[in-house]
Tab-separated table of C-alpha atoms in Angstrom:
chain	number	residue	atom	x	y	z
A	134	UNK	CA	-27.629	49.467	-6.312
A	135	UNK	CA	-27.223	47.905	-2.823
A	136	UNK	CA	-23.673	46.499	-2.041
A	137	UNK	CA	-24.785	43.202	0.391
A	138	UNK	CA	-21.927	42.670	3.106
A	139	UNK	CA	-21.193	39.562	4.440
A	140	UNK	CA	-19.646	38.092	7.787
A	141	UNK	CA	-17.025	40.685	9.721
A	142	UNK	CA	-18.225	43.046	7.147
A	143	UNK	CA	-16.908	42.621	4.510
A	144	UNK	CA	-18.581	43.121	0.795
A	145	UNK	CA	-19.900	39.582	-0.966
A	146	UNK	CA	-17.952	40.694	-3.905
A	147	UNK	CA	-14.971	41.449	-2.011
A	148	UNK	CA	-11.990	38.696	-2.467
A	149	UNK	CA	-10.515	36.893	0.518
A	150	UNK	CA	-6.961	37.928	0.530
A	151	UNK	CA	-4.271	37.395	2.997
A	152	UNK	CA	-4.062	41.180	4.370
A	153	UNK	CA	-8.283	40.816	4.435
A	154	UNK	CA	-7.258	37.990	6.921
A	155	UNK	CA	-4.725	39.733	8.519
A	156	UNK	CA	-6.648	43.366	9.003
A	157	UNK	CA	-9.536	41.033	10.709
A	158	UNK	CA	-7.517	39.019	13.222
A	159	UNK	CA	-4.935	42.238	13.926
A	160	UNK	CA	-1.562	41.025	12.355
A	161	UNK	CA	0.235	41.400	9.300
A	162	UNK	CA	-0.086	38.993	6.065
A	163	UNK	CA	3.594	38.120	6.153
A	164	UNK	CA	2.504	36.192	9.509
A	165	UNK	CA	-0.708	35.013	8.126
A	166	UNK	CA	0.905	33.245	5.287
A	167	UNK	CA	3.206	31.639	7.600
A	168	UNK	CA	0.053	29.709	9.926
A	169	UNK	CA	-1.275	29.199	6.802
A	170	UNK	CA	1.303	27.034	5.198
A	171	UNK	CA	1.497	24.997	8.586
A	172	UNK	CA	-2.329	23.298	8.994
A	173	UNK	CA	-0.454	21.260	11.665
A	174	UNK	CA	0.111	24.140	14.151
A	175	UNK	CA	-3.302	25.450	13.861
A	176	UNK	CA	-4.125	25.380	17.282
A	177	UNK	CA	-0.395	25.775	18.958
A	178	UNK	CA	-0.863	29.389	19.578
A	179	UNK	CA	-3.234	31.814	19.762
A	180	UNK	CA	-2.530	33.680	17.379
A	181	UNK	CA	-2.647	30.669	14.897
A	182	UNK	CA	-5.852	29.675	16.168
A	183	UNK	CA	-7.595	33.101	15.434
A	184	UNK	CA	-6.137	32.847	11.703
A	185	UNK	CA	-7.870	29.960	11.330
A	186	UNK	CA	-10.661	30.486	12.634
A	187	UNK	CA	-10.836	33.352	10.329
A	188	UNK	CA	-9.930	32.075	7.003
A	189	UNK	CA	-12.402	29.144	7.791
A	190	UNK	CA	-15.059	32.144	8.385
A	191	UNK	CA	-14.475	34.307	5.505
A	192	UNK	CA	-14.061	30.770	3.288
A	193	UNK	CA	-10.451	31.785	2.208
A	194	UNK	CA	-9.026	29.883	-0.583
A	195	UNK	CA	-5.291	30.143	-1.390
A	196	UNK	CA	-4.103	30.427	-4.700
A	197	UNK	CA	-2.102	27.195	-5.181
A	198	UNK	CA	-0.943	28.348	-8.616
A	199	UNK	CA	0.651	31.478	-7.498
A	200	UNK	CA	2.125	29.659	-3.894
A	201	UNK	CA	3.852	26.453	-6.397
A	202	UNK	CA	5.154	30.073	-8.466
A	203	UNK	CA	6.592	31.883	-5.488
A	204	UNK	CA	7.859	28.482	-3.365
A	205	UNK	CA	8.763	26.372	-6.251
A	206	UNK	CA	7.108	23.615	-5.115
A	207	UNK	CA	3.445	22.283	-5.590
A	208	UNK	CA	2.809	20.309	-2.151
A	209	UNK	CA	1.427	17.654	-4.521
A	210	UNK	CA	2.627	14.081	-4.049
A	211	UNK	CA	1.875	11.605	-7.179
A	212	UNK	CA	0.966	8.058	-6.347
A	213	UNK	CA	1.190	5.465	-8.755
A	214	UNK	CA	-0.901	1.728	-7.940
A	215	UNK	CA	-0.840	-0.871	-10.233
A	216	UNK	CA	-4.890	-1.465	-9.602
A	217	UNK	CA	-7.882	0.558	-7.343
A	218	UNK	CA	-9.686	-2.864	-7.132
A	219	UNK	CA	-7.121	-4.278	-4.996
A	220	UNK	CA	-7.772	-4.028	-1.108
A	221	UNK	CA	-3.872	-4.286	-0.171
A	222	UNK	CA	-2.810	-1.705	-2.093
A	223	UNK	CA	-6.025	0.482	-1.100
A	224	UNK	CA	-5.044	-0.180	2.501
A	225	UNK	CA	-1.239	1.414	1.573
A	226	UNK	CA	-2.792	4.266	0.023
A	227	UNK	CA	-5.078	5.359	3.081
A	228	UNK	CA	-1.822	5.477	4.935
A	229	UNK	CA	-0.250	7.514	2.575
A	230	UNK	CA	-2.896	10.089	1.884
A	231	UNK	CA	-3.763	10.576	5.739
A	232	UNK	CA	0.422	11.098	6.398
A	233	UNK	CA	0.422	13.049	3.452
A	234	UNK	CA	-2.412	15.345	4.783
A	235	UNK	CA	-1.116	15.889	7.770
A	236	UNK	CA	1.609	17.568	6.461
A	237	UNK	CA	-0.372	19.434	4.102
A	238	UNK	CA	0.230	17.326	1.102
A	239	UNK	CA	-2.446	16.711	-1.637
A	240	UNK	CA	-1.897	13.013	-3.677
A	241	UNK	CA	-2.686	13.140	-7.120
A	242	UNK	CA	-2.422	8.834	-7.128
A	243	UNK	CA	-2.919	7.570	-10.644
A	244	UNK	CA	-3.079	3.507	-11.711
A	245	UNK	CA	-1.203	1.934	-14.676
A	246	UNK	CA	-2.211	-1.374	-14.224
A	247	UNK	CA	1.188	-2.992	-14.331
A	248	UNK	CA	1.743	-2.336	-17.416
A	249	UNK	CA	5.343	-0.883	-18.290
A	250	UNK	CA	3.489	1.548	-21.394
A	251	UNK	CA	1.126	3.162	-18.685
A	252	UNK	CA	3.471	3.291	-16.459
A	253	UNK	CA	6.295	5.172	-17.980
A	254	UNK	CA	3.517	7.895	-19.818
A	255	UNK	CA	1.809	8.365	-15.958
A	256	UNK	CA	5.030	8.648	-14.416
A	257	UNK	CA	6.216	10.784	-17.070
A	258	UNK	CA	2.734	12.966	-16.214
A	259	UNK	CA	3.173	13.114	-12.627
A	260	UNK	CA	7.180	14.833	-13.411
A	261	UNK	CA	5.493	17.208	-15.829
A	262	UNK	CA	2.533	18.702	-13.235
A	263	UNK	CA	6.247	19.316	-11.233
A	264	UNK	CA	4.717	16.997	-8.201
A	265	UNK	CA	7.174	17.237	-4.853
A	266	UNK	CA	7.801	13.694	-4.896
A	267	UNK	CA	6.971	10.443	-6.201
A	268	UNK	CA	5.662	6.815	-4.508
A	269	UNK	CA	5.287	4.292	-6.836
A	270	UNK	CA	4.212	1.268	-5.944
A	271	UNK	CA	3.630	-1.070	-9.016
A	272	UNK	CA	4.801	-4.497	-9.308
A	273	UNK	CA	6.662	-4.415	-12.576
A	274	UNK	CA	8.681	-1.789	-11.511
A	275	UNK	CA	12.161	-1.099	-13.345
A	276	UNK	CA	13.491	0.161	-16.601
A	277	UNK	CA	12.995	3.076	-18.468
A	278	UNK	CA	10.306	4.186	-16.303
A	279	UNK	CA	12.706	4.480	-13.131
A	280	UNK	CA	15.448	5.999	-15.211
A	281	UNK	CA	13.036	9.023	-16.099
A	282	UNK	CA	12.729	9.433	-12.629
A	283	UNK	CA	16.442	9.565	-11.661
A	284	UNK	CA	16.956	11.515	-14.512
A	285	UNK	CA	14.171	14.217	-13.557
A	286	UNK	CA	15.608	14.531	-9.865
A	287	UNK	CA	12.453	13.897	-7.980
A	288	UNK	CA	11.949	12.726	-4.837
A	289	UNK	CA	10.484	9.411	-4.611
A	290	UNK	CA	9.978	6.076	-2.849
A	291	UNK	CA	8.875	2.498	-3.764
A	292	UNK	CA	6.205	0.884	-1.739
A	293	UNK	CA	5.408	-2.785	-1.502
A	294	UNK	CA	8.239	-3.469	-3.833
A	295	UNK	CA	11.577	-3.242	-3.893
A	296	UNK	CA	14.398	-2.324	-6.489
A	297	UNK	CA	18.499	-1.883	-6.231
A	298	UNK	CA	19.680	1.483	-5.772
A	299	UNK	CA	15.970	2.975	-5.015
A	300	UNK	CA	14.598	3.327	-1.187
A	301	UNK	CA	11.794	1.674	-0.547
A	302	UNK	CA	9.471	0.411	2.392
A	303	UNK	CA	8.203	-3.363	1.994
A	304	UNK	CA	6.812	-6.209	4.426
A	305	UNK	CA	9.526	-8.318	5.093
A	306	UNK	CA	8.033	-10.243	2.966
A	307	UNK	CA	11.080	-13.033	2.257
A	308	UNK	CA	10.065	-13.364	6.432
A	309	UNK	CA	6.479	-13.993	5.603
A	310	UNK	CA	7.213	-17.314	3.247
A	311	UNK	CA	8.956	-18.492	6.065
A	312	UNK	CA	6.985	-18.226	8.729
A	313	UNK	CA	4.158	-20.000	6.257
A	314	UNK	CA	6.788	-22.974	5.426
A	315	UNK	CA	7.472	-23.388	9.451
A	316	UNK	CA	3.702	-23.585	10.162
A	317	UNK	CA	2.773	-25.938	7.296
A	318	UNK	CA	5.908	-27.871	8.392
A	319	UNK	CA	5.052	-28.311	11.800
A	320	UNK	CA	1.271	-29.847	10.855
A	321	UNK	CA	2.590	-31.768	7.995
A	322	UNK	CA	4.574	-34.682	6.735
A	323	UNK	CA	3.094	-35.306	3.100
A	324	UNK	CA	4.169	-33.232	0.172
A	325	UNK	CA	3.906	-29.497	0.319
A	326	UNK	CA	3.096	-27.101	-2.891
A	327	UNK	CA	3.659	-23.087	-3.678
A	328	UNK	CA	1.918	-20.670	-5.475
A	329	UNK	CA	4.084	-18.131	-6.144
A	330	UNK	CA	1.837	-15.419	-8.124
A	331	UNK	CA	3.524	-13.084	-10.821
A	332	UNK	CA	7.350	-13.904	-11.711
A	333	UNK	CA	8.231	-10.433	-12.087
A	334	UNK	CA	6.644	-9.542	-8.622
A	335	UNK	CA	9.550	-8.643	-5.954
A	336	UNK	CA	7.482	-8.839	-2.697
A	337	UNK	CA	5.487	-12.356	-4.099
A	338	UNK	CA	8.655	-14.267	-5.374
A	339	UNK	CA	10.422	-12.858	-2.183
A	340	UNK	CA	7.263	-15.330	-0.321
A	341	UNK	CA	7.780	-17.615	-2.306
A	342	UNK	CA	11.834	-17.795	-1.909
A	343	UNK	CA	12.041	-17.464	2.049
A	344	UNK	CA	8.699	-20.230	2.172
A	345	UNK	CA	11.048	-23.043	-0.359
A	346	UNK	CA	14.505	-22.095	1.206
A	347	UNK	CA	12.427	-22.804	4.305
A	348	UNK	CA	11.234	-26.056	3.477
A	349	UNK	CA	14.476	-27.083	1.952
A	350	UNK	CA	16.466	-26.370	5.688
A	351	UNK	CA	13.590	-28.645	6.877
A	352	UNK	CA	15.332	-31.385	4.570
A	353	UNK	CA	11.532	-31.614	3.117
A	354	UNK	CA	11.209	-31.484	-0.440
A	355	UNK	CA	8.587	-29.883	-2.597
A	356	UNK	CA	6.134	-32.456	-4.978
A	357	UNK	CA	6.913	-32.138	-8.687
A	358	UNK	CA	5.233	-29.464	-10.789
A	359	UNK	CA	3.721	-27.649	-7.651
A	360	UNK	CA	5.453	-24.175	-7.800
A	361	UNK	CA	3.157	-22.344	-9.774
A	362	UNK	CA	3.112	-18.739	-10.914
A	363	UNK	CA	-0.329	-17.053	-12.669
A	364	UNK	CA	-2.116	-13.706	-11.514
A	365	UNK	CA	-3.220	-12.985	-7.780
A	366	UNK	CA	-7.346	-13.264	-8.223
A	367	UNK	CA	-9.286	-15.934	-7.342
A	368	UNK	CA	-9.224	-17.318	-10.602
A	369	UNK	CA	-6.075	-18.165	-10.599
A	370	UNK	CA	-6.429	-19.742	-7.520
A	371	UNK	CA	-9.179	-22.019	-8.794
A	372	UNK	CA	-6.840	-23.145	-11.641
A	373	UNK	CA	-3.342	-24.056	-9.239
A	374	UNK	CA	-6.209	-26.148	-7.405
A	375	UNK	CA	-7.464	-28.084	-10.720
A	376	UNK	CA	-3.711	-28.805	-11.758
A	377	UNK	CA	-2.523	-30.018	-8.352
A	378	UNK	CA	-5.599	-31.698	-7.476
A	379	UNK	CA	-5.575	-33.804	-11.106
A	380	UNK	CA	-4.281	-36.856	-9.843
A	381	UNK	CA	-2.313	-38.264	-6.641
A	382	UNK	CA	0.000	-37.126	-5.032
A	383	UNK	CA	-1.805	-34.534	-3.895
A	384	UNK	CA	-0.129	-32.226	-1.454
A	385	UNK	CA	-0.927	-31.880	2.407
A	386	UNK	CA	-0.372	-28.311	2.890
A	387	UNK	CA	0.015	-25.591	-0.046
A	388	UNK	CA	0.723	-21.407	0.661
A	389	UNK	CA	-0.476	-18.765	-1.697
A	390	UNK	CA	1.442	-15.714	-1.787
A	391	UNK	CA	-2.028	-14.076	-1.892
A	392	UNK	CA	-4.931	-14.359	0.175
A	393	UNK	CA	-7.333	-14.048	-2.913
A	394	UNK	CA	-5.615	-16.523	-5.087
A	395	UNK	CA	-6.023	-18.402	-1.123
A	396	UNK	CA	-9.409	-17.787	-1.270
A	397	UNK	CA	-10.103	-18.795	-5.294
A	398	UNK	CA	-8.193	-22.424	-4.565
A	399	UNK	CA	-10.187	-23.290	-0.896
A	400	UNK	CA	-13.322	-22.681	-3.210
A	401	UNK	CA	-11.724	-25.547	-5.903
A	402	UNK	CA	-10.621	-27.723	-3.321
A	403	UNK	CA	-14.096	-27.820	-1.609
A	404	UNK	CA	-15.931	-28.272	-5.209
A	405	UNK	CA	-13.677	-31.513	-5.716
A	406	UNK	CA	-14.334	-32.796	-2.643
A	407	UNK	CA	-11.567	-31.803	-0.799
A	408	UNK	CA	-12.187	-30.751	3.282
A	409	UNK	CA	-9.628	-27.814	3.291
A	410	UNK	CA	-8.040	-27.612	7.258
A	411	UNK	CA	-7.918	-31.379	7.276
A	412	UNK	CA	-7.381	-33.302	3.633
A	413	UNK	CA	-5.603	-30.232	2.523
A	414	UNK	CA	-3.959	-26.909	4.569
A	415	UNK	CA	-4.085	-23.608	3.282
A	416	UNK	CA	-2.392	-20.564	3.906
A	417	UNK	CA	-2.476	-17.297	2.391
A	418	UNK	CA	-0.910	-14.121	2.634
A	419	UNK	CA	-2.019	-10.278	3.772
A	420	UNK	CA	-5.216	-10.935	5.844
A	421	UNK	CA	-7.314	-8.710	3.725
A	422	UNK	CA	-10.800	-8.378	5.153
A	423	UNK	CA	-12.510	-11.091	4.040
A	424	UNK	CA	-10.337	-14.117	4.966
A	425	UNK	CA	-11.261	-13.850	8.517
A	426	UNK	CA	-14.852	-14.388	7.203
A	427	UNK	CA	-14.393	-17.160	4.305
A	428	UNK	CA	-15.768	-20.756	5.025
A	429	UNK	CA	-13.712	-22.242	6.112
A	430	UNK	CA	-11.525	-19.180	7.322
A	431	UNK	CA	-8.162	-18.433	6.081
A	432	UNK	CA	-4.941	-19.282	8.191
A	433	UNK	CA	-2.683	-16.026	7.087
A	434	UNK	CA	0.438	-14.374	7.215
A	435	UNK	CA	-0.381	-10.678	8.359
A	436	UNK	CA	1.343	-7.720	6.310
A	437	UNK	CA	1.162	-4.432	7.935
A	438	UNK	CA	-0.437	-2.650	5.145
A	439	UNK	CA	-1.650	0.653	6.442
A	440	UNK	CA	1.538	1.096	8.205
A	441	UNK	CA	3.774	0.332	5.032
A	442	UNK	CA	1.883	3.234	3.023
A	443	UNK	CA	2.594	5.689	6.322
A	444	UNK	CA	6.038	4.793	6.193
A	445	UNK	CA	6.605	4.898	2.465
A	446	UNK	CA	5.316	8.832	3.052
A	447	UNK	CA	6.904	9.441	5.797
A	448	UNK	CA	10.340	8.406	4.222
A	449	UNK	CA	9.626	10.197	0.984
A	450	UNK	CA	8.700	13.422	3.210
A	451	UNK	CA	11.581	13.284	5.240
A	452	UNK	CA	13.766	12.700	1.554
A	453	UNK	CA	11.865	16.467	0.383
A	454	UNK	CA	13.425	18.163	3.434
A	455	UNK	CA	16.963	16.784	2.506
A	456	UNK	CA	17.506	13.898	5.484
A	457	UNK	CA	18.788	10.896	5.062
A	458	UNK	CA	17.011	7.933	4.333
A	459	UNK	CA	16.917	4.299	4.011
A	460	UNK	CA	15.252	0.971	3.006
A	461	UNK	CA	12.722	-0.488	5.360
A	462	UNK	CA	10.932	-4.174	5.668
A	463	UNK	CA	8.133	-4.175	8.241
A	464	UNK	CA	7.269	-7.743	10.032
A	465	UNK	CA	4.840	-9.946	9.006
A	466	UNK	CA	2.896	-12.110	11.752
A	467	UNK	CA	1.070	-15.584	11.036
A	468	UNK	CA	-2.486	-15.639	12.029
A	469	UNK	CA	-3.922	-19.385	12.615
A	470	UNK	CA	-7.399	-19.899	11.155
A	471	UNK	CA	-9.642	-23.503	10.656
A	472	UNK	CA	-7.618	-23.838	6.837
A	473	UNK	CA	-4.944	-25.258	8.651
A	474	UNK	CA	-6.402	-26.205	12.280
A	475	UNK	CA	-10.051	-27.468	11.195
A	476	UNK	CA	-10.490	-27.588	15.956
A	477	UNK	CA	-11.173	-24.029	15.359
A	478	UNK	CA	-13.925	-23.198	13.826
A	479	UNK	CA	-14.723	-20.864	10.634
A	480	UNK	CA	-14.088	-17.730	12.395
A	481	UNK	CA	-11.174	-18.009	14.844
A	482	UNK	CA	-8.137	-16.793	14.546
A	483	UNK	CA	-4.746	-16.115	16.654
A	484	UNK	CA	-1.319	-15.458	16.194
């Protein structure tokens, strides 16, 4: 029987091992497993270039099991998010997994849909597959789920929310309600209304707080019964319009704490005959992707999504190797759209 032998000559049957790398490129495999466990120096030396290059040729693949046996450590990161559906949180989680990567990090990201149940088991199942570290990033955070993961030791961080004695990395998002209240205040003088999403929500009743404490400075007062809470999907947007739109007063200017719930109550207003960016002005909050594109557009406050997930890694990575850490709140930034300045047009938009 014929042996076949593949690239650099070596047999088809023969396993890619370290030394195999090492015998090819001239070196020893103590050094190749070093350039190996640092993808981000790949091309820093020469050497490191031409162990690459090789592995990549000879389609090496390490043996994670026996590497998370001999380091004690798994370079896995768990992820928790609340929901996939949701473009925010989507937006966080690119920033995490390309930070993550970088630094040779796989996620293993799993959802629990807010519920405390799910996510105390998935949280539980992330600290039994011994992950590195922990972001979790769902709304209802607290309880016995958190004390699991204080009592198991790991690493972790909280991203878009926010609870005592944890780290986390938020939008300043108390910031955000108030730079809503000043812009509805200074196009206004009729009643003003706030829906304030989910009451058990840190970053959306943090909106809601800085846009009321806001208004209140203003000596302005909000209409009776328009602080609403409910979910953050359109729907629930479509039913704060019915209820404040049921009979007079209505209000002149309302914020969302979400741009979908923004998006789900323009859509009511304009079915009742409402002309949202003059009878009525509308802002959201985020800018997801599709408010710049909504009829009329949506005036916004801005959180810096992407960059909240990068910093949420980059704070949990820098917690692995033992530094100090702390808190962070990113800044928000309004962006003006026809909702609430009807001169502009469905598409424009500035800050």
């Amino acid at each position: 029987m014929t042996e076949r032998v593949g690239r650099r000559g070596r047999k088809d049957n023969q396993p890619v091992t370290l030394s195999l790398i090492a015998e090819q490129v001239g070196t020893t495999a103590a050094t190749v497993s070093r350039v190996l466990a640092r993808p981000e120096a790949q091309a820093k030396t020469a050497l490191a270039k031409r162990v690459w290059v090789t592995a990549k040729e000879l389609n090496y693949r390490p043996n994670t099991l026996a590497a998370s046996l001999r380091t004690k450590r798994s370079n896995v990161i768990g992820v928790t998010i609340p929901r996939m559906r949701d473009e925010v949180l989507a937006l966080m989680y690119e920033g995490i997994e390309s930070v993550l990567a970088e630094s040779g990090y796989q996620t293993l990201a799993v959802t629990t849909n807010d519920d405390p149940v799910q996510q105390k088991e998935k949280i539980e199942l992330l600290i039994r597959r011994q992950v590195d570290g922990l972001l979790i990033g769902d709304a209802l955070v607290g309880g016995a789920a958190l004390a699991d993961v204080r009592r198991s030791g790991t690493p972790n961080v909280l991203y878009n929310r926010r609870a005592s004695g944890y780290t986390s990395v938020t939008c300043n998002d108390y910031i955000g309600g108030q730079l809503a209240a000043e812009h509805l205040l200074g196009i206004t003088t009729g009643p003003l209304a706030v829906y304030a999403g989910m009451d058990y929500a840190t970053n959306l009743q943090d909106r809601a707080r800085g846009f009321m404490e806001r208004v209140g400075v203003a000596g302005r007062t909000l209409s009776n019964n328009s602080v609403i809470n409910g979910s953050i999907y359109a729907e629930a947007g479509e039913e704060a319009a019915a209820r404040l739109l049921l009979s007079p007063p209505f209000p002149e200017g309302v914020f969302l704490v979400n741009d979908m719930a923004a998006i789900g109550f323009m859509g009511e207003c304009s079915r009742r005959g409402f002309s949202v960016g003059k009878d009525i002005k509308v802002v959201g909050f985020n800018d997801v992707s599709v408010s710049g594109i909504t009829v009329p557009s949506l005036t916004t406050i801005r959180s810096p999504m992407n960059d909240i997930g990068r910093l949420a890694a980059l704070t949990l990575l820098n917690k692995i190797a033992g530094k100090r850490v702390s808190s962070a709140q990113l800044s928000p930034s309004l962006i003006v759209r026809s909702s609430t300045d009807s001169g502009l047009g469905s598409k424009a938009g500035h800050k």
